[in-house]
């Protein structure tokens, strides 16, 4: 428990009254020290209580004012003067200046030894240390319980109760809760943190005008930080224990998530390559929480510049699913299609959703359905289900056989040329059309010289027999590319051959 100037006044045995400075009576006392020097501010600091018989208090009024001003500037908690001892008879200058500054001035009865005041503060500090040790013990008891899968949210609630403080776990980049379901930072604290241009999270003290908060980054996870406010026991040591316990829990959760991703990726690979019997597929899907009769296969095509990084985001959103990434293509089996909107927000790209899986052996067909749905997606239609894929992009093939026939007829020869020569003219064509036939932008995306790009485009026109200078050729080639996305498996990108 903290010990304040008001506690000294309330302690009848200390026989101390307040002369002036009622505004500062709630100041916490760190220590009490006797000093009879002319300038005690050289020896005392923040939270210290100056005890004096009055020898060092000047007799001149203006010097008394300066005396109090120096003490207040050094953030001394207050001054205690022994009554009837050696202080000047007239201390009006000291009293008036203390009143202006809100600086507490106490008068203690002649019979009360200063050591009694020091002992009272020491006893309070001892009680505080006992409470702190018990709080640390409670923290690690919560950590032990957390290993039994209490969950991050439950663990944070227990830790808050352990130290009687408010705890918030947040993302240092967005200031949003670190995980779905955790409590958000209060508005005033978001404003305080966002207004600090160079905020570091090793250990930061913040103020919202009335309250103080401690902020610390978790070990080995600097983008995740803990903020604690409102507790009397809070200090660097306590917060360090809390951060360590939370870091252990996050590492456990992340390790479990990575294990499930690995198992899910292996199962998805077995399903798509038809390596399992129907019974084995059913059992493994049920073990991983995906019932075939309810699950849907989802396809996402990640940004080729940054295909990674989705694993941690899925873990933070606590989305249950099986996933397998191959190049830019991410294949996901979700136990409930209602999570697709959240999934799209995490990945930031369009999604194609198959019909219900039904049986494990239908996974390859479900993948083709998801590809067909994804091909009908757009900037305004980010999640497309196979059942209503043709509602908007009616000009695309309506089934897989038609998609295969269309792409083979227009760019089949180009795909065969790439397969035989090891070049990537299909990708060049795709980028050129995506960049609206801009030579400069396309060359930048492909990281080639403009003349190299011109050569490739002319070669594409020769092989396909269609011109990229007229609308008919552009339309045919673009629809053929979209049809290829539906009909053909997308393999990981290969290095570009030199022309």
Tab-separated table of C-alpha atoms in Angstrom:
chain	number	residue	atom	x	y	z
A	1	UNK	CA	0.000	0.000	0.000
A	2	UNK	CA	1.231	3.539	-0.714
A	3	UNK	CA	1.755	6.015	2.134
A	4	UNK	CA	0.809	9.647	1.649
A	5	UNK	CA	1.031	12.915	3.563
A	6	UNK	CA	-2.657	12.521	4.401
A	7	UNK	CA	-1.824	9.212	6.128
A	8	UNK	CA	0.573	11.084	8.428
A	9	UNK	CA	-2.143	13.609	9.283
A	10	UNK	CA	-4.681	10.824	9.898
A	11	UNK	CA	-2.302	8.904	12.185
A	12	UNK	CA	-3.289	10.165	15.663
A	13	UNK	CA	-0.063	8.900	17.248
A	14	UNK	CA	2.037	11.177	15.012
A	15	UNK	CA	0.181	14.315	16.280
A	16	UNK	CA	0.727	16.224	13.042
A	17	UNK	CA	-1.480	18.935	11.534
A	18	UNK	CA	-1.549	20.599	8.117
A	19	UNK	CA	-0.528	24.250	8.055
A	20	UNK	CA	-1.113	24.784	4.328
A	21	UNK	CA	-0.963	22.983	0.966
A	22	UNK	CA	-4.077	20.815	1.110
A	23	UNK	CA	-3.755	20.190	-2.656
A	24	UNK	CA	-0.649	18.070	-2.079
A	25	UNK	CA	-1.809	15.876	0.777
A	26	UNK	CA	-2.356	12.873	-1.503
A	27	UNK	CA	1.270	12.838	-2.621
A	28	UNK	CA	2.907	9.450	-2.130
A	29	UNK	CA	5.888	9.459	0.209
A	30	UNK	CA	8.972	7.587	-0.855
A	31	UNK	CA	11.047	8.443	2.220
A	32	UNK	CA	11.375	10.961	5.084
A	33	UNK	CA	14.719	12.628	5.853
A	34	UNK	CA	15.993	15.162	8.396
A	35	UNK	CA	17.980	18.018	6.837
A	36	UNK	CA	18.907	21.327	8.505
A	37	UNK	CA	20.865	22.791	5.589
A	38	UNK	CA	19.975	26.089	3.969
A	39	UNK	CA	19.133	24.322	0.688
A	40	UNK	CA	17.749	20.805	1.326
A	41	UNK	CA	16.756	20.502	-2.361
A	42	UNK	CA	20.360	19.512	-3.099
A	43	UNK	CA	19.897	16.359	-1.015
A	44	UNK	CA	16.208	15.466	-1.328
A	45	UNK	CA	14.171	14.622	-4.409
A	46	UNK	CA	10.815	13.495	-5.715
A	47	UNK	CA	8.605	11.829	-3.098
A	48	UNK	CA	10.833	12.700	-0.137
A	49	UNK	CA	9.443	14.383	2.984
A	50	UNK	CA	11.725	17.015	4.533
A	51	UNK	CA	11.746	16.929	8.352
A	52	UNK	CA	13.343	19.908	10.120
A	53	UNK	CA	13.519	21.529	13.533
A	54	UNK	CA	13.599	24.834	11.642
A	55	UNK	CA	17.312	25.601	11.877
A	56	UNK	CA	17.666	25.900	8.093
A	57	UNK	CA	14.546	28.005	7.505
A	58	UNK	CA	15.582	31.618	6.723
A	59	UNK	CA	14.301	34.503	8.871
A	60	UNK	CA	13.761	36.896	5.925
A	61	UNK	CA	10.358	36.655	4.216
A	62	UNK	CA	11.698	36.649	0.653
A	63	UNK	CA	14.289	34.011	1.469
A	64	UNK	CA	11.528	31.859	2.963
A	65	UNK	CA	9.660	32.119	-0.335
A	66	UNK	CA	12.796	31.070	-2.238
A	67	UNK	CA	13.319	28.205	0.231
A	68	UNK	CA	9.874	26.746	-0.503
A	69	UNK	CA	10.200	27.376	-4.253
A	70	UNK	CA	13.423	25.353	-4.382
A	71	UNK	CA	11.816	22.453	-2.508
A	72	UNK	CA	8.785	22.455	-4.782
A	73	UNK	CA	11.005	22.620	-7.879
A	74	UNK	CA	12.891	19.536	-6.689
A	75	UNK	CA	9.511	17.730	-6.369
A	76	UNK	CA	9.966	17.236	-2.634
A	77	UNK	CA	6.643	15.868	-1.298
A	78	UNK	CA	6.380	18.342	1.572
A	79	UNK	CA	8.050	19.775	4.655
A	80	UNK	CA	7.434	18.807	8.296
A	81	UNK	CA	8.431	21.385	10.959
A	82	UNK	CA	8.836	20.507	14.622
A	83	UNK	CA	6.535	22.692	16.676
A	84	UNK	CA	8.187	24.864	19.322
A	85	UNK	CA	11.711	24.054	18.173
A	86	UNK	CA	14.110	26.347	16.284
A	87	UNK	CA	12.033	27.665	13.383
A	88	UNK	CA	11.619	31.468	13.047
A	89	UNK	CA	8.611	32.868	14.891
A	90	UNK	CA	7.362	34.454	11.666
A	91	UNK	CA	7.130	31.926	8.817
A	92	UNK	CA	4.454	33.829	6.893
A	93	UNK	CA	6.631	34.009	3.763
A	94	UNK	CA	7.062	30.235	3.776
A	95	UNK	CA	3.349	29.682	4.409
A	96	UNK	CA	2.161	32.122	1.717
A	97	UNK	CA	4.482	30.750	-0.967
A	98	UNK	CA	3.538	27.162	-0.053
A	99	UNK	CA	-0.140	28.091	-0.410
A	100	UNK	CA	0.494	29.502	-3.890
A	101	UNK	CA	2.420	26.394	-4.966
A	102	UNK	CA	0.079	23.893	-3.266
A	103	UNK	CA	3.108	22.640	-1.322
A	104	UNK	CA	2.210	20.802	1.935
A	105	UNK	CA	3.619	22.240	5.175
A	106	UNK	CA	3.112	20.103	8.297
A	107	UNK	CA	3.534	21.022	11.963
A	108	UNK	CA	4.449	18.123	14.270
A	109	UNK	CA	4.099	18.199	18.037
A	110	UNK	CA	7.319	18.703	19.990
A	111	UNK	CA	6.937	15.317	21.726
A	112	UNK	CA	6.890	13.280	18.493
A	113	UNK	CA	10.339	12.061	17.363
A	114	UNK	CA	11.048	12.303	13.659
A	115	UNK	CA	12.064	8.642	13.735
A	116	UNK	CA	8.409	7.729	14.381
A	117	UNK	CA	7.453	9.292	11.067
A	118	UNK	CA	10.260	7.466	9.273
A	119	UNK	CA	9.181	4.179	10.857
A	120	UNK	CA	5.568	4.712	9.742
A	121	UNK	CA	6.736	5.198	6.138
A	122	UNK	CA	9.047	2.188	6.423
A	123	UNK	CA	6.218	-0.012	7.726
A	124	UNK	CA	4.006	1.079	4.829
A	125	UNK	CA	6.784	0.314	2.336
A	126	UNK	CA	7.208	-3.107	3.931
A	127	UNK	CA	3.513	-3.808	3.494
A	128	UNK	CA	3.757	-2.691	-0.122
A	129	UNK	CA	6.697	-5.035	-0.727
A	130	UNK	CA	4.748	-7.904	0.853
A	131	UNK	CA	1.822	-7.158	-1.432
A	132	UNK	CA	4.172	-6.978	-4.415
A	133	UNK	CA	5.688	-10.371	-3.606
A	134	UNK	CA	2.235	-11.883	-3.267
A	135	UNK	CA	1.253	-10.299	-6.589
A	136	UNK	CA	4.276	-11.872	-8.311
A	137	UNK	CA	3.346	-15.242	-6.829
A	138	UNK	CA	-0.201	-14.819	-8.160
A	139	UNK	CA	1.159	-13.852	-11.588
A	140	UNK	CA	3.114	-17.086	-11.926
A	141	UNK	CA	0.223	-19.119	-10.578
A	142	UNK	CA	-1.809	-17.596	-13.424
A	143	UNK	CA	1.002	-18.538	-15.804
A	144	UNK	CA	0.840	-22.143	-14.607
A	145	UNK	CA	-2.930	-22.203	-15.123
A	146	UNK	CA	-2.447	-20.548	-18.523
A	147	UNK	CA	-0.418	-23.551	-19.675
A	148	UNK	CA	-3.629	-25.544	-19.271
A	149	UNK	CA	-5.116	-23.571	-22.164
A	150	UNK	CA	-6.778	-20.813	-20.177
A	151	UNK	CA	-6.457	-18.710	-23.341
A	152	UNK	CA	-4.892	-15.307	-23.867
A	153	UNK	CA	-8.074	-13.432	-22.954
A	154	UNK	CA	-8.603	-15.438	-19.765
A	155	UNK	CA	-4.940	-15.105	-18.790
A	156	UNK	CA	-5.045	-11.334	-19.252
A	157	UNK	CA	-8.119	-11.097	-17.020
A	158	UNK	CA	-6.414	-13.156	-14.300
A	159	UNK	CA	-3.260	-11.051	-14.468
A	160	UNK	CA	-5.344	-7.876	-14.184
A	161	UNK	CA	-6.938	-9.250	-11.023
A	162	UNK	CA	-3.530	-10.369	-9.675
A	163	UNK	CA	-2.139	-6.824	-9.671
A	164	UNK	CA	-5.482	-4.985	-9.327
A	165	UNK	CA	-4.782	-2.973	-12.487
A	166	UNK	CA	-6.166	-2.576	-15.999
A	167	UNK	CA	-4.109	-4.411	-18.621
A	168	UNK	CA	-4.337	-3.959	-22.399
A	169	UNK	CA	-2.455	-6.024	-24.998
A	170	UNK	CA	-2.213	-4.136	-28.292
A	171	UNK	CA	-0.493	-3.857	-31.662
A	172	UNK	CA	2.077	-1.046	-31.552
A	173	UNK	CA	1.504	-0.280	-35.240
A	174	UNK	CA	-2.286	0.082	-35.276
A	175	UNK	CA	-2.992	0.431	-31.500
A	176	UNK	CA	-5.727	-2.181	-31.993
A	177	UNK	CA	-6.144	-5.194	-29.675
A	178	UNK	CA	-3.462	-7.765	-30.368
A	179	UNK	CA	-6.009	-10.535	-30.753
A	180	UNK	CA	-9.671	-10.665	-31.646
A	181	UNK	CA	-11.762	-10.541	-28.477
A	182	UNK	CA	-9.298	-8.619	-26.303
A	183	UNK	CA	-10.311	-5.298	-24.752
A	184	UNK	CA	-9.509	-2.180	-26.796
A	185	UNK	CA	-7.392	0.674	-25.488
A	186	UNK	CA	-9.537	3.447	-23.975
A	187	UNK	CA	-9.940	6.443	-26.275
A	188	UNK	CA	-7.833	8.795	-24.152
A	189	UNK	CA	-4.907	6.383	-24.090
A	190	UNK	CA	-5.116	5.787	-27.866
A	191	UNK	CA	-4.862	9.535	-28.338
A	192	UNK	CA	-1.879	9.756	-25.968
A	193	UNK	CA	0.001	6.934	-27.689
A	194	UNK	CA	-0.802	8.071	-31.232
A	195	UNK	CA	0.298	11.653	-30.479
A	196	UNK	CA	3.799	10.614	-29.439
A	197	UNK	CA	5.971	10.871	-32.539
A	198	UNK	CA	8.868	8.762	-31.260
A	199	UNK	CA	7.288	6.341	-28.853
A	200	UNK	CA	9.533	3.471	-27.786
A	201	UNK	CA	8.105	0.451	-26.074
A	202	UNK	CA	11.087	-0.784	-24.032
A	203	UNK	CA	9.470	0.968	-21.061
A	204	UNK	CA	7.408	4.106	-21.454
A	205	UNK	CA	5.534	6.188	-18.893
A	206	UNK	CA	2.482	7.959	-20.300
A	207	UNK	CA	0.047	10.454	-18.781
A	208	UNK	CA	-3.474	11.326	-19.933
A	209	UNK	CA	-3.643	14.418	-17.745
A	210	UNK	CA	-4.901	12.619	-14.653
A	211	UNK	CA	-3.559	9.062	-14.636
A	212	UNK	CA	-0.252	7.380	-15.394
A	213	UNK	CA	0.266	4.235	-17.445
A	214	UNK	CA	3.257	1.979	-18.038
A	215	UNK	CA	3.813	0.563	-21.530
A	216	UNK	CA	6.266	-2.230	-22.359
A	217	UNK	CA	6.900	-4.341	-25.463
A	218	UNK	CA	6.778	-8.097	-25.025
A	219	UNK	CA	10.112	-9.940	-25.255
A	220	UNK	CA	11.018	-10.957	-28.834
A	221	UNK	CA	7.732	-9.481	-30.144
A	222	UNK	CA	8.257	-5.736	-30.410
A	223	UNK	CA	5.051	-5.115	-32.389
A	224	UNK	CA	3.049	-6.374	-29.386
A	225	UNK	CA	2.966	-4.294	-26.182
A	226	UNK	CA	1.256	-4.358	-22.813
A	227	UNK	CA	-0.165	-1.240	-21.166
A	228	UNK	CA	-0.920	-1.225	-17.428
A	229	UNK	CA	-2.726	1.491	-15.525
A	230	UNK	CA	-4.642	2.010	-12.305
A	231	UNK	CA	-2.739	-0.286	-9.927
A	232	UNK	CA	-0.844	0.830	-6.834
A	233	UNK	CA	1.582	-2.096	-7.103
A	234	UNK	CA	2.663	-1.326	-10.649
A	235	UNK	CA	6.340	-0.693	-11.318
A	236	UNK	CA	8.955	-1.875	-13.792
A	237	UNK	CA	9.523	-5.167	-11.959
A	238	UNK	CA	5.848	-6.152	-11.802
A	239	UNK	CA	5.264	-5.176	-15.448
A	240	UNK	CA	8.324	-7.160	-16.521
A	241	UNK	CA	6.876	-10.288	-14.859
A	242	UNK	CA	3.528	-9.719	-16.585
A	243	UNK	CA	5.178	-9.213	-19.991
A	244	UNK	CA	7.253	-12.383	-19.569
A	245	UNK	CA	4.177	-14.483	-18.709
A	246	UNK	CA	2.229	-13.106	-21.673
A	247	UNK	CA	5.194	-13.702	-24.006
A	248	UNK	CA	5.303	-17.362	-22.921
A	249	UNK	CA	1.584	-17.722	-23.612
A	250	UNK	CA	1.880	-16.069	-27.032
A	251	UNK	CA	4.789	-18.338	-27.955
A	252	UNK	CA	2.728	-21.357	-26.878
A	253	UNK	CA	-0.247	-20.211	-28.946
A	254	UNK	CA	1.962	-19.476	-31.947
A	255	UNK	CA	3.690	-22.856	-31.671
A	256	UNK	CA	0.330	-24.624	-31.518
A	257	UNK	CA	-0.932	-22.603	-34.484
A	258	UNK	CA	2.157	-23.480	-36.547
A	259	UNK	CA	1.719	-27.143	-35.695
A	260	UNK	CA	-1.907	-27.044	-36.828
A	261	UNK	CA	-0.919	-25.230	-40.024
A	262	UNK	CA	1.667	-27.883	-40.762
A	263	UNK	CA	-0.802	-30.715	-40.182
A	264	UNK	CA	-3.419	-28.870	-42.231
A	265	UNK	CA	-1.010	-28.264	-45.105
A	266	UNK	CA	-0.031	-31.942	-45.172
A	267	UNK	CA	-3.659	-33.031	-45.165
A	268	UNK	CA	-4.612	-30.563	-47.913
A	269	UNK	CA	-1.723	-31.837	-50.044
A	270	UNK	CA	-2.883	-35.448	-49.547
A	271	UNK	CA	-6.484	-34.545	-50.402
A	272	UNK	CA	-5.640	-32.586	-53.547
A	273	UNK	CA	-3.344	-35.343	-54.792
A	274	UNK	CA	-5.858	-38.122	-53.985
A	275	UNK	CA	-3.509	-40.023	-51.652
A	276	UNK	CA	-6.187	-40.961	-49.081
A	277	UNK	CA	-9.110	-43.329	-48.968
A	278	UNK	CA	-12.518	-41.859	-48.249
A	279	UNK	CA	-12.512	-43.212	-44.690
A	280	UNK	CA	-9.005	-41.929	-43.905
A	281	UNK	CA	-9.848	-38.507	-45.339
A	282	UNK	CA	-13.030	-38.343	-43.253
A	283	UNK	CA	-11.207	-39.244	-40.026
A	284	UNK	CA	-8.346	-36.764	-40.514
A	285	UNK	CA	-10.693	-33.924	-41.432
A	286	UNK	CA	-12.801	-34.537	-38.332
A	287	UNK	CA	-9.685	-34.655	-36.132
A	288	UNK	CA	-8.713	-31.186	-37.355
A	289	UNK	CA	-12.180	-29.744	-36.853
A	290	UNK	CA	-13.371	-29.625	-40.486
A	291	UNK	CA	-16.486	-31.707	-41.101
A	292	UNK	CA	-16.715	-32.480	-44.863
A	293	UNK	CA	-20.477	-31.981	-44.850
A	294	UNK	CA	-20.078	-28.361	-43.689
A	295	UNK	CA	-16.655	-27.302	-44.982
A	296	UNK	CA	-15.890	-25.251	-48.082
A	297	UNK	CA	-12.656	-24.857	-49.990
A	298	UNK	CA	-11.468	-21.265	-50.440
A	299	UNK	CA	-8.879	-20.042	-52.939
A	300	UNK	CA	-6.866	-16.823	-52.637
A	301	UNK	CA	-4.195	-15.501	-54.944
A	302	UNK	CA	-1.727	-13.559	-52.823
A	303	UNK	CA	0.277	-10.557	-53.961
A	304	UNK	CA	3.290	-12.010	-55.769
A	305	UNK	CA	5.494	-9.351	-54.150
A	306	UNK	CA	4.665	-10.409	-50.599
A	307	UNK	CA	3.022	-13.864	-50.431
A	308	UNK	CA	4.016	-14.551	-46.791
A	309	UNK	CA	2.961	-13.128	-43.453
A	310	UNK	CA	-0.606	-14.414	-43.379
A	311	UNK	CA	0.069	-17.130	-40.785
A	312	UNK	CA	0.505	-14.712	-37.860
A	313	UNK	CA	-2.573	-12.697	-38.856
A	314	UNK	CA	-4.726	-15.826	-39.013
A	315	UNK	CA	-3.456	-16.832	-35.579
A	316	UNK	CA	-4.358	-13.410	-34.127
A	317	UNK	CA	-7.866	-13.621	-35.592
A	318	UNK	CA	-8.252	-17.132	-34.122
A	319	UNK	CA	-9.641	-18.450	-37.428
A	320	UNK	CA	-9.823	-22.268	-37.537
A	321	UNK	CA	-8.912	-23.664	-40.947
A	322	UNK	CA	-6.574	-25.866	-42.963
A	323	UNK	CA	-4.276	-24.031	-45.362
A	324	UNK	CA	-1.701	-24.848	-48.022
A	325	UNK	CA	0.339	-22.281	-49.945
A	326	UNK	CA	1.958	-22.985	-53.312
A	327	UNK	CA	3.583	-19.918	-54.841
A	328	UNK	CA	1.005	-17.142	-55.039
A	329	UNK	CA	-1.908	-19.508	-54.533
A	330	UNK	CA	-3.316	-20.140	-51.046
A	331	UNK	CA	-5.810	-23.007	-50.697
A	332	UNK	CA	-7.853	-22.974	-47.480
A	333	UNK	CA	-10.464	-25.343	-46.112
A	334	UNK	CA	-12.832	-23.536	-43.741
A	335	UNK	CA	-15.273	-25.373	-41.458
A	336	UNK	CA	-17.830	-22.582	-41.842
A	337	UNK	CA	-18.225	-20.260	-44.881
A	338	UNK	CA	-19.321	-17.419	-42.589
A	339	UNK	CA	-15.636	-16.776	-41.743
A	340	UNK	CA	-14.841	-15.857	-45.358
A	341	UNK	CA	-15.482	-12.143	-44.810
A	342	UNK	CA	-13.043	-12.064	-41.879
A	343	UNK	CA	-10.586	-14.142	-43.877
A	344	UNK	CA	-10.757	-11.716	-46.798
A	345	UNK	CA	-10.093	-8.776	-44.467
A	346	UNK	CA	-6.971	-10.514	-43.119
A	347	UNK	CA	-5.568	-11.534	-46.515
A	348	UNK	CA	-6.593	-8.357	-48.333
A	349	UNK	CA	-7.285	-10.123	-51.638
A	350	UNK	CA	-10.235	-11.641	-53.490
A	351	UNK	CA	-11.520	-15.104	-52.538
A	352	UNK	CA	-13.228	-17.851	-54.502
A	353	UNK	CA	-15.405	-20.223	-52.455
A	354	UNK	CA	-16.360	-23.716	-53.633
A	355	UNK	CA	-19.582	-25.561	-52.999
A	356	UNK	CA	-19.698	-27.660	-49.826
A	357	UNK	CA	-16.893	-30.240	-49.830
A	358	UNK	CA	-19.153	-33.185	-49.026
A	359	UNK	CA	-16.400	-35.802	-49.046
A	360	UNK	CA	-12.632	-35.633	-48.809
A	361	UNK	CA	-12.216	-37.190	-52.239
A	362	UNK	CA	-14.010	-34.233	-53.836
A	363	UNK	CA	-11.169	-31.828	-52.932
A	364	UNK	CA	-9.706	-31.550	-56.494
A	365	UNK	CA	-13.135	-30.759	-57.919
A	366	UNK	CA	-13.786	-28.269	-55.121
A	367	UNK	CA	-10.493	-26.561	-55.986
A	368	UNK	CA	-11.614	-26.147	-59.599
A	369	UNK	CA	-14.916	-24.708	-58.362
A	370	UNK	CA	-13.045	-22.220	-56.172
A	371	UNK	CA	-10.879	-21.220	-59.157
A	372	UNK	CA	-13.974	-20.615	-61.245
A	373	UNK	CA	-15.480	-18.494	-58.449
A	374	UNK	CA	-12.228	-16.539	-57.983
A	375	UNK	CA	-12.061	-15.769	-61.697
A	376	UNK	CA	-15.420	-13.993	-61.362
A	377	UNK	CA	-14.256	-11.784	-58.498
A	378	UNK	CA	-13.610	-8.067	-58.851
A	379	UNK	CA	-12.692	-4.992	-56.825
A	380	UNK	CA	-16.347	-4.575	-55.856
A	381	UNK	CA	-17.000	-8.291	-55.433
A	382	UNK	CA	-14.224	-9.559	-53.177
A	383	UNK	CA	-15.756	-12.878	-52.062
A	384	UNK	CA	-17.476	-14.991	-54.712
A	385	UNK	CA	-19.258	-18.302	-54.117
A	386	UNK	CA	-19.293	-20.964	-56.820
A	387	UNK	CA	-23.098	-21.172	-56.637
A	388	UNK	CA	-23.552	-17.598	-57.857
A	389	UNK	CA	-20.244	-17.034	-59.668
A	390	UNK	CA	-21.934	-16.078	-62.962
A	391	UNK	CA	-24.129	-13.338	-61.539
A	392	UNK	CA	-21.839	-10.505	-62.710
A	393	UNK	CA	-18.942	-11.729	-64.885
A	394	UNK	CA	-21.274	-13.566	-67.269
A	395	UNK	CA	-18.744	-13.263	-70.112
A	396	UNK	CA	-16.411	-15.779	-68.421
A	397	UNK	CA	-16.789	-19.561	-68.924
A	398	UNK	CA	-19.616	-21.106	-66.959
A	399	UNK	CA	-17.905	-24.473	-66.386
A	400	UNK	CA	-14.436	-25.983	-66.242
A	401	UNK	CA	-14.632	-27.767	-69.562
A	402	UNK	CA	-15.580	-24.565	-71.383
A	403	UNK	CA	-12.785	-22.681	-69.596
A	404	UNK	CA	-10.221	-25.270	-70.698
A	405	UNK	CA	-11.460	-25.194	-74.287
A	406	UNK	CA	-11.390	-21.381	-74.455
A	407	UNK	CA	-7.911	-20.925	-73.032
A	408	UNK	CA	-6.412	-23.736	-75.183
A	409	UNK	CA	-7.925	-22.268	-78.326
A	410	UNK	CA	-6.495	-18.769	-77.791
A	411	UNK	CA	-3.263	-19.103	-75.766
A	412	UNK	CA	-2.709	-22.864	-75.667
A	413	UNK	CA	0.215	-22.526	-78.088
A	414	UNK	CA	1.734	-19.812	-75.878
A	415	UNK	CA	1.445	-22.028	-72.779
A	416	UNK	CA	3.092	-24.897	-74.678
A	417	UNK	CA	5.911	-22.597	-75.805
A	418	UNK	CA	6.555	-21.526	-72.175
A	419	UNK	CA	6.575	-25.156	-71.040
A	420	UNK	CA	9.103	-26.174	-73.692
A	421	UNK	CA	11.409	-23.137	-73.585
A	422	UNK	CA	11.248	-22.292	-69.875
A	423	UNK	CA	10.211	-18.709	-70.653
A	424	UNK	CA	7.309	-16.833	-69.074
A	425	UNK	CA	5.484	-15.148	-71.919
A	426	UNK	CA	2.131	-15.939	-70.255
A	427	UNK	CA	3.154	-13.847	-67.243
A	428	UNK	CA	4.424	-11.080	-69.523
A	429	UNK	CA	1.048	-11.031	-71.298
A	430	UNK	CA	-0.828	-10.957	-67.995
A	431	UNK	CA	1.214	-8.058	-66.592
A	432	UNK	CA	0.989	-6.109	-69.873
A	433	UNK	CA	-2.813	-6.340	-69.880
A	434	UNK	CA	-3.136	-5.686	-66.127
A	435	UNK	CA	-1.128	-2.472	-66.614
A	436	UNK	CA	-3.487	-1.419	-69.450
A	437	UNK	CA	-0.760	-1.982	-72.066
A	438	UNK	CA	1.526	0.626	-70.535
A	439	UNK	CA	5.071	-0.129	-71.701
A	440	UNK	CA	6.722	1.771	-68.873
A	441	UNK	CA	4.638	0.364	-66.007
A	442	UNK	CA	4.783	-3.183	-67.359
A	443	UNK	CA	8.564	-3.034	-67.741
A	444	UNK	CA	8.867	-1.845	-64.135
A	445	UNK	CA	6.690	-4.674	-62.788
A	446	UNK	CA	8.594	-7.271	-64.835
A	447	UNK	CA	11.930	-5.629	-64.011
A	448	UNK	CA	13.071	-5.651	-67.649
A	449	UNK	CA	14.128	-3.031	-70.195
A	450	UNK	CA	11.397	-1.556	-72.368
A	451	UNK	CA	13.004	-2.957	-75.524
A	452	UNK	CA	12.966	-6.440	-73.966
A	453	UNK	CA	9.277	-6.041	-73.234
A	454	UNK	CA	8.584	-4.912	-76.827
A	455	UNK	CA	10.358	-8.014	-78.123
A	456	UNK	CA	8.327	-10.287	-75.836
A	457	UNK	CA	4.995	-8.714	-76.814
A	458	UNK	CA	5.792	-9.090	-80.515
A	459	UNK	CA	6.734	-12.729	-79.888
A	460	UNK	CA	3.404	-13.280	-78.094
A	461	UNK	CA	1.558	-11.833	-81.077
A	462	UNK	CA	3.458	-14.136	-83.447
A	463	UNK	CA	2.725	-17.283	-81.444
A	464	UNK	CA	-0.971	-16.533	-80.738
A	465	UNK	CA	-1.747	-14.910	-84.071
A	466	UNK	CA	-3.540	-12.062	-82.285
A	467	UNK	CA	-2.609	-8.393	-82.107
A	468	UNK	CA	-2.406	-6.411	-78.889
A	469	UNK	CA	-2.960	-3.226	-80.854
A	470	UNK	CA	-6.648	-3.865	-81.554
A	471	UNK	CA	-9.612	-4.346	-79.214
A	472	UNK	CA	-10.630	-7.771	-80.514
A	473	UNK	CA	-7.194	-9.234	-79.828
A	474	UNK	CA	-6.967	-7.688	-76.376
A	475	UNK	CA	-10.421	-8.987	-75.375
A	476	UNK	CA	-9.727	-12.499	-76.636
A	477	UNK	CA	-6.370	-12.721	-74.889
A	478	UNK	CA	-7.730	-11.326	-71.600
A	479	UNK	CA	-10.680	-13.737	-71.502
A	480	UNK	CA	-8.287	-16.571	-72.358
A	481	UNK	CA	-6.056	-15.641	-69.414
A	482	UNK	CA	-9.036	-15.557	-67.039
A	483	UNK	CA	-10.185	-18.915	-68.435
A	484	UNK	CA	-6.701	-20.304	-67.827
A	485	UNK	CA	-6.923	-19.223	-64.188
A	486	UNK	CA	-10.046	-21.334	-63.869
A	487	UNK	CA	-8.906	-24.414	-65.750
A	488	UNK	CA	-5.213	-24.795	-64.945
A	489	UNK	CA	-3.406	-25.337	-61.630
A	490	UNK	CA	-1.153	-22.415	-60.767
A	491	UNK	CA	2.398	-23.551	-60.073
A	492	UNK	CA	5.009	-21.629	-58.048
A	493	UNK	CA	6.789	-18.948	-60.053
A	494	UNK	CA	9.986	-19.972	-61.832
A	495	UNK	CA	12.996	-17.754	-62.509
A	496	UNK	CA	12.689	-15.651	-65.665
A	497	UNK	CA	14.879	-16.870	-68.515
A	498	UNK	CA	16.967	-14.369	-70.418
A	499	UNK	CA	15.726	-13.428	-73.872
